[in-house]
Short mmCIF file of C-alpha atoms and ligand atoms in Angstrom, two decimals:
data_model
loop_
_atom_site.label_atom_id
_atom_site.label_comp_id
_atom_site.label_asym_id
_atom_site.label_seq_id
_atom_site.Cartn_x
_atom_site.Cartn_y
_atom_site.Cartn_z
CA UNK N 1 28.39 169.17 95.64
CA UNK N 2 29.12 169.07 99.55
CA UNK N 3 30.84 166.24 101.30
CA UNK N 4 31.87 165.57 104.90
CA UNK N 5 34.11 163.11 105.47
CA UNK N 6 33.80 161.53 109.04
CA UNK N 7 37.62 159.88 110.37
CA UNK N 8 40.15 159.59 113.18
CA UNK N 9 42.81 159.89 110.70
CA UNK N 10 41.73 163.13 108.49
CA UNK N 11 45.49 162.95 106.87
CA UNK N 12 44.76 159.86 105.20
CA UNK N 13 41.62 161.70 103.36
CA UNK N 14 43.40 165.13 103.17
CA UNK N 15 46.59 164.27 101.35
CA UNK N 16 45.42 162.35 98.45
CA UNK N 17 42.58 164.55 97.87
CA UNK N 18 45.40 167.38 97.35
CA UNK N 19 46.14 166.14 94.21
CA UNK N 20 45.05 165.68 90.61
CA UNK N 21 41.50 166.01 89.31
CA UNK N 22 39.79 166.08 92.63
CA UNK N 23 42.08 168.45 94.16
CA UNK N 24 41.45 171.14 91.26
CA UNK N 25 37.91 170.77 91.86
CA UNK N 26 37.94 171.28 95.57
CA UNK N 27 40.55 174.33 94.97
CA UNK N 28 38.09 175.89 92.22
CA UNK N 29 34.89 175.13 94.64
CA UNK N 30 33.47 172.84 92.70
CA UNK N 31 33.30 170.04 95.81
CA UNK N 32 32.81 171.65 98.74
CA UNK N 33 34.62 169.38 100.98
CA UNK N 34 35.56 168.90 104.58
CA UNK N 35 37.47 166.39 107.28
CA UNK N 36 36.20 165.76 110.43
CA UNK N 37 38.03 164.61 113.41
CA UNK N 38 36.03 162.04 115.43
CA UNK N 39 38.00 162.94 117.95
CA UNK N 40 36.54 166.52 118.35
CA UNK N 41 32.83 165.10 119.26
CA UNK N 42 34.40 163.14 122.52
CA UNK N 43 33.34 164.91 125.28
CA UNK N 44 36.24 163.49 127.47
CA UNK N 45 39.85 164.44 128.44
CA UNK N 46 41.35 161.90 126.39
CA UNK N 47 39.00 161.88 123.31
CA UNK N 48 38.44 158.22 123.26
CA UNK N 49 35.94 156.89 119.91
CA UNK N 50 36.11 153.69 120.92
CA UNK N 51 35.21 151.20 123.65
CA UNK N 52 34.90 147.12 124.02
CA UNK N 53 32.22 144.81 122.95
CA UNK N 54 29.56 144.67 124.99
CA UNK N 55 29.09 140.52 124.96
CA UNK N 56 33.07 139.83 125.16
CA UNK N 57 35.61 139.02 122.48
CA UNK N 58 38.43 140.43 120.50
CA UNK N 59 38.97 143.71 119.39
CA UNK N 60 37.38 147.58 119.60
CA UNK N 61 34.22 149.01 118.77
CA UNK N 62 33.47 152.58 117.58
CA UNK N 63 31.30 154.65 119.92
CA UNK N 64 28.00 155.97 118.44
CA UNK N 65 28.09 158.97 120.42
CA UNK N 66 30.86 160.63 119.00
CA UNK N 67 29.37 159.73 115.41
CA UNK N 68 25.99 161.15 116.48
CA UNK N 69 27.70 164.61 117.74
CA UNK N 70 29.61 164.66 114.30
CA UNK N 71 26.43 164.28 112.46
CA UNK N 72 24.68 166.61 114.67
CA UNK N 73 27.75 169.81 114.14
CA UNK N 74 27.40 168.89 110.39
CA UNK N 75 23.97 169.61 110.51
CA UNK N 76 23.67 172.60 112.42
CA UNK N 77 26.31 174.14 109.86
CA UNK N 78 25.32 172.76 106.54
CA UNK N 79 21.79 171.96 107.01
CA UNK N 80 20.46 167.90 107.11
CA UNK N 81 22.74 166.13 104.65
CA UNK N 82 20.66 164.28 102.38
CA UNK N 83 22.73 161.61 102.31
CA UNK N 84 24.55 159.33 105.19
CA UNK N 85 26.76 157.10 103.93
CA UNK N 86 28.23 154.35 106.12
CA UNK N 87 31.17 152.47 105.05
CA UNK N 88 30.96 148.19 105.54
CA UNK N 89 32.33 145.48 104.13
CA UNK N 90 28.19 144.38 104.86
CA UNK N 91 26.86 146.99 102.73
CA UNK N 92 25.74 147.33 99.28
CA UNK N 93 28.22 147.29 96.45
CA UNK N 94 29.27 150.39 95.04
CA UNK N 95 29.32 149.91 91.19
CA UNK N 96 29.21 152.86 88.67
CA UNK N 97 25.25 153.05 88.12
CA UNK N 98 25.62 153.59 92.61
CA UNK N 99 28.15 156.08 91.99
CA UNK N 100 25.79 158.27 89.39
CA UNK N 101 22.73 157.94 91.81
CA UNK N 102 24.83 159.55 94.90
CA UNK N 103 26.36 162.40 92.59
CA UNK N 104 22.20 163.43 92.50
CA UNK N 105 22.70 164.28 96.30
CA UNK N 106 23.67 167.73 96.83
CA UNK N 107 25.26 166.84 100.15
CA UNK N 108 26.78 163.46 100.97
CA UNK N 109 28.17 162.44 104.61
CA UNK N 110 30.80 159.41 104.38
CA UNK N 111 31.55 157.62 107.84
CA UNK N 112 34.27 155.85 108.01
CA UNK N 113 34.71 152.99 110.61
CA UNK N 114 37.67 151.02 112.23
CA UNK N 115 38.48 148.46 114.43
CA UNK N 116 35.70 146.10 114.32
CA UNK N 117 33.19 148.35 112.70
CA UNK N 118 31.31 150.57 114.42
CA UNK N 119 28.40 150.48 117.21
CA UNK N 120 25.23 149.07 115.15
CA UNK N 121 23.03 152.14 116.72
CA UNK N 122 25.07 153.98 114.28
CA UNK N 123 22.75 152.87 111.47
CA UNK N 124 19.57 154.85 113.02
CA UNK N 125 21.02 158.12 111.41
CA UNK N 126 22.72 156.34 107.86
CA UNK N 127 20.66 156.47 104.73
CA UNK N 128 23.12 153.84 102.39
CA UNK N 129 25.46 151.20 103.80
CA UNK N 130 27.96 150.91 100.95
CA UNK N 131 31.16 148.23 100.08
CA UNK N 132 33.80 148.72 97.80
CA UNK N 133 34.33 145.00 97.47
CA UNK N 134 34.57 141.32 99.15
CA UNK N 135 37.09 141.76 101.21
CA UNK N 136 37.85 143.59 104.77
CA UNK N 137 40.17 146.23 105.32
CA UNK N 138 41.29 148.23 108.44
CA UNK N 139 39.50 151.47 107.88
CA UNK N 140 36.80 153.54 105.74
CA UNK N 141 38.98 155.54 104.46
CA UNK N 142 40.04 154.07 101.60
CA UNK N 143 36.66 153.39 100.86
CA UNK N 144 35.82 156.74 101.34
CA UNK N 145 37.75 158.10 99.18
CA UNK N 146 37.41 155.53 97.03
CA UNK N 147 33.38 156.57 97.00
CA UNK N 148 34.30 160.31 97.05
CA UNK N 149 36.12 159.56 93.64
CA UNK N 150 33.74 157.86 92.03
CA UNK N 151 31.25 160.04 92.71
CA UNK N 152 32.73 162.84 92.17
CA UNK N 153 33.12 162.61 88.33
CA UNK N 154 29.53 162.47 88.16
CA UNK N 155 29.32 165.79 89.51
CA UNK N 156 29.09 168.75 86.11
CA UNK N 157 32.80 170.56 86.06
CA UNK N 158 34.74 168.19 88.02
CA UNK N 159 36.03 166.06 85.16
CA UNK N 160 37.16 168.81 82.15
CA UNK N 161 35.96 166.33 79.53
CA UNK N 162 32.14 165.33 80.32
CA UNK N 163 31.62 163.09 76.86
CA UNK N 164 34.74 161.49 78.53
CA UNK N 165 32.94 160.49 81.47
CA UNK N 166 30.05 159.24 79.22
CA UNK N 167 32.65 156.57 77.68
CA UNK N 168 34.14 155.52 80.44
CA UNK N 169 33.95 151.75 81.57
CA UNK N 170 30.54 150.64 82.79
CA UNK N 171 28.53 154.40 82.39
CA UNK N 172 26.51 152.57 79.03
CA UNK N 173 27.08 148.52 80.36
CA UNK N 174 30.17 148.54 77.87
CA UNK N 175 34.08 148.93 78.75
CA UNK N 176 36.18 151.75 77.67
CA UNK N 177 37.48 151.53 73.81
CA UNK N 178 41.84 151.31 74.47
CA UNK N 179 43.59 154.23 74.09
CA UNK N 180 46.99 155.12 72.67
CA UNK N 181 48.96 158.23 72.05
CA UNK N 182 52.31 159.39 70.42
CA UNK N 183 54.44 158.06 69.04
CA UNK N 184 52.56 156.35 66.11
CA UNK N 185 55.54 153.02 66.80
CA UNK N 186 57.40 152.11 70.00
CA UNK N 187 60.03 149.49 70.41
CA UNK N 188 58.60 147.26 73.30
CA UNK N 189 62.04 146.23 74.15
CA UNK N 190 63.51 142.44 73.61
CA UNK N 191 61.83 141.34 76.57
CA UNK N 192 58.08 141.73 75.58
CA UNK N 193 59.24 140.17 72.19
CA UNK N 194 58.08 136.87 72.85
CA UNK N 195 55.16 138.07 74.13
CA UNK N 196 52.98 139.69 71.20
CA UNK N 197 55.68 137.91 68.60
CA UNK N 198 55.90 141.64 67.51
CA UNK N 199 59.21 144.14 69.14
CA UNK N 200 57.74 147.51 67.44
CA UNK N 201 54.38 148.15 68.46
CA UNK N 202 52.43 150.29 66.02
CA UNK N 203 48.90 152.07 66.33
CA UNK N 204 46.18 150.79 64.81
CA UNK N 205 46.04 152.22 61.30
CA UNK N 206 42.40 153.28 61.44
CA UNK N 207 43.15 155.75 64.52
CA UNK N 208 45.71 157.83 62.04
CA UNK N 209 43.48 157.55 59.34
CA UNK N 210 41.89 160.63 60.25
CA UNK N 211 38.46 158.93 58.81
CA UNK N 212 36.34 160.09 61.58
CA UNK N 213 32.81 157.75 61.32
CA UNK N 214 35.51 154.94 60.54
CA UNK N 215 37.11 155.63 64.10
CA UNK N 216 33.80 155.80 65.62
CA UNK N 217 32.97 152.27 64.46
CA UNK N 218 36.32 150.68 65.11
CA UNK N 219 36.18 152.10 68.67
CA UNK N 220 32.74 150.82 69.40
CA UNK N 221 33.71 147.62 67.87
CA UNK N 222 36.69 147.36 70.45
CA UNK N 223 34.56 148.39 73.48
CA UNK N 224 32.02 145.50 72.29
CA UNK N 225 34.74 142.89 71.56
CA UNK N 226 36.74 143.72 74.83
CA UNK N 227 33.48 143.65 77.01
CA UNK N 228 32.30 140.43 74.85
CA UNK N 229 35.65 139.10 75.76
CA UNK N 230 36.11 139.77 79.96
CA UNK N 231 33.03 140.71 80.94
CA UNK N 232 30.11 138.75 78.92
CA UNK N 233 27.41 139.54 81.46
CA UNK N 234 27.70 143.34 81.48
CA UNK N 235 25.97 143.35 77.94
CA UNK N 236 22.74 141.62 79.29
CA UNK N 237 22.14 145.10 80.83
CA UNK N 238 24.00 147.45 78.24
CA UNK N 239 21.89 149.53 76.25
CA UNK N 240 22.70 148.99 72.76
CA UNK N 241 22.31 151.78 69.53
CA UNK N 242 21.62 149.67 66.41
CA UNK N 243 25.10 150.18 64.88
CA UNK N 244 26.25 148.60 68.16
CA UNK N 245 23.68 145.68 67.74
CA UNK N 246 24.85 144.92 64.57
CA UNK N 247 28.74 144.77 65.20
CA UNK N 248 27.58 142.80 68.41
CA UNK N 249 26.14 140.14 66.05
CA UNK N 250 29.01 140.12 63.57
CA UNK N 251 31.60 139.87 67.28
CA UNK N 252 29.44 137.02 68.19
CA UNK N 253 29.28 135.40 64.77
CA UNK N 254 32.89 135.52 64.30
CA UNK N 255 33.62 133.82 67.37
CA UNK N 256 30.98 131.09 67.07
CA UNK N 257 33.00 130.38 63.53
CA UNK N 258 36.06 130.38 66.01
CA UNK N 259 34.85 127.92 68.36
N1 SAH Y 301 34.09 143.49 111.63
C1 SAH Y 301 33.62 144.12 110.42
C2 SAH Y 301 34.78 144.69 109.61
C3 SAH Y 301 35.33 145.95 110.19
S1 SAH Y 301 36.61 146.60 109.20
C4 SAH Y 301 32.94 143.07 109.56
O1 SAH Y 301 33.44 141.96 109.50
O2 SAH Y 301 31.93 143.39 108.91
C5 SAH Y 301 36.72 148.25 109.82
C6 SAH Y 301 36.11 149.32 108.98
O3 SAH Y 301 36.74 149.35 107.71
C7 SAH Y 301 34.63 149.16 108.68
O4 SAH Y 301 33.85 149.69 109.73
C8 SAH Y 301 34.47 149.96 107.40
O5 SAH Y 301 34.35 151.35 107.68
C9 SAH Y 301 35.82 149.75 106.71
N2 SAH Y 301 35.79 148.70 105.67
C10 SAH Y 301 36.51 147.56 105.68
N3 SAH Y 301 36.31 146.84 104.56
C11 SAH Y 301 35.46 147.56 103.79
C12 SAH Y 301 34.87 147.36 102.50
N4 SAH Y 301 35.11 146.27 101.78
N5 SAH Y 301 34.04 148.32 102.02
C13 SAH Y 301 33.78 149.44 102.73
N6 SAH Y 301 34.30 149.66 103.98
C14 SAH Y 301 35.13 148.76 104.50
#
């Protein structure tokens, strides 16, 4: 899959991406991926993006020519992207069902604004308008790569593991099953004591059990009783096997006995 990334501060998307899962996929070719300067589609001396409001008031706007020139280079080069992708605190909300439908793209463009946002023209030449949550930053490109991220462990190869990806919080409605690894008991310390009542923290038996249909259930039994427990309305829209039905009825049973 191709991205461009679209910034006045490429650093801030090159150095994390060097790193970690996303990095080995851009260093094996996997995600074909690329930083662009804003500042290289100015056509004057001091490469100026941005400009004030027309209408008066506070702060800077980003110019849509520059944007438009950027989109224009990344088309002659690549080809029409299929996707342009403009970062807003107005747009729509990027959840994990948005992040599977982008990884269809073969080529995604992500624009990422500052100051007050950019010049609303922009929007003639951006497919999706996308937020990563209610609340306002200072730039896209946290958001970006925020996006990028997401998306990208959609994409075949990038994550090693794909049935991981397939459990993962939210890809079935359901959150993740928890997780532990060696060793089998840990001494929390004194301090956490008086949290759980308990100082040595041991797996739960089942996982060393090495009973593998009996690990199956007690880890879709967690991922039900965790998303039953902080996040109720996911399961309206989870889709359900019938094992999972059935421990979702027992869950709910049990806790109506509770109540
Ligand atoms: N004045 C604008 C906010 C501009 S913030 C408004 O109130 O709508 C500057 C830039 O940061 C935006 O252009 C966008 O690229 C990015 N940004 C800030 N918050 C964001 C969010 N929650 N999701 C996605 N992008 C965001």
């Amino acid at each position: 899959m191709t991205f461009d990334i679209v910034t006045i501060f490429p650093a801030m998307i090159e150095h994390p991406l060097a790193a970690g899962i996303l990095g080995r996929a851009i260093d094996r070719g996997t995600l074909d991926m690329k930083v662009r300067d804003l500042r290289d589609f100015t056509t004057d001396r001091h490469r100026v993006v941005d400009d004030v409001p027309y209408g008066g008031g506070p702060g800077m706007v980003l110019k849509a020519d520059p944007i438009f020139r950027a989109l224009d280079a990344i088309e002659a080069e690549r080809g029409a992207p299929l996707r342009v992708v403009m970062t807003s605190p107005q747009g729509r909300r990027l959840t994990q069902d948005v992040a599977r439908d982008l990884s269809g793209a073969a080529h995604l463009v992500l624009l990422c604004g500052r100051y007050e946002g950019f010049d609303d023209r922009v929007r003639e030449r951006v497919t999706d308008e996308l937020s990563i949550g209610d609340y306002v930053l200072s730039g896209g490109e946290l958001p970006a790569l925020v996006i990028l991220d997401a998306v990208a462990r959609f994409v075949p190869g990038v994550v090693g593991d794909e049935q991981s990806v397939a459990e993962d919080s939210f890809s079935r409605g359901l959150l993740d099953f928890p997780h532990f690894t060696r060793p089998a008991a840990i001494d929390a310390g004194a301090r956490s004591a008086s949290l759980s009542g308990e100082r040595i923290l041991r797996v739960p038996d089942v996982l060393l059990s090495g009973n593998h249909a009996e690990i199956r259930r007690w880890r879709k039994r967690e991922a039900l009783s965790r998303t039953l427990a902080l996040r109720p309305e996911l399961l309206d829209g989870a889709s359900l096997d019938e094992e999972e039905q059935e421990l979702l009825r027992e869950l709910k049973g049990a806790r109506h006995g509770r109540d």
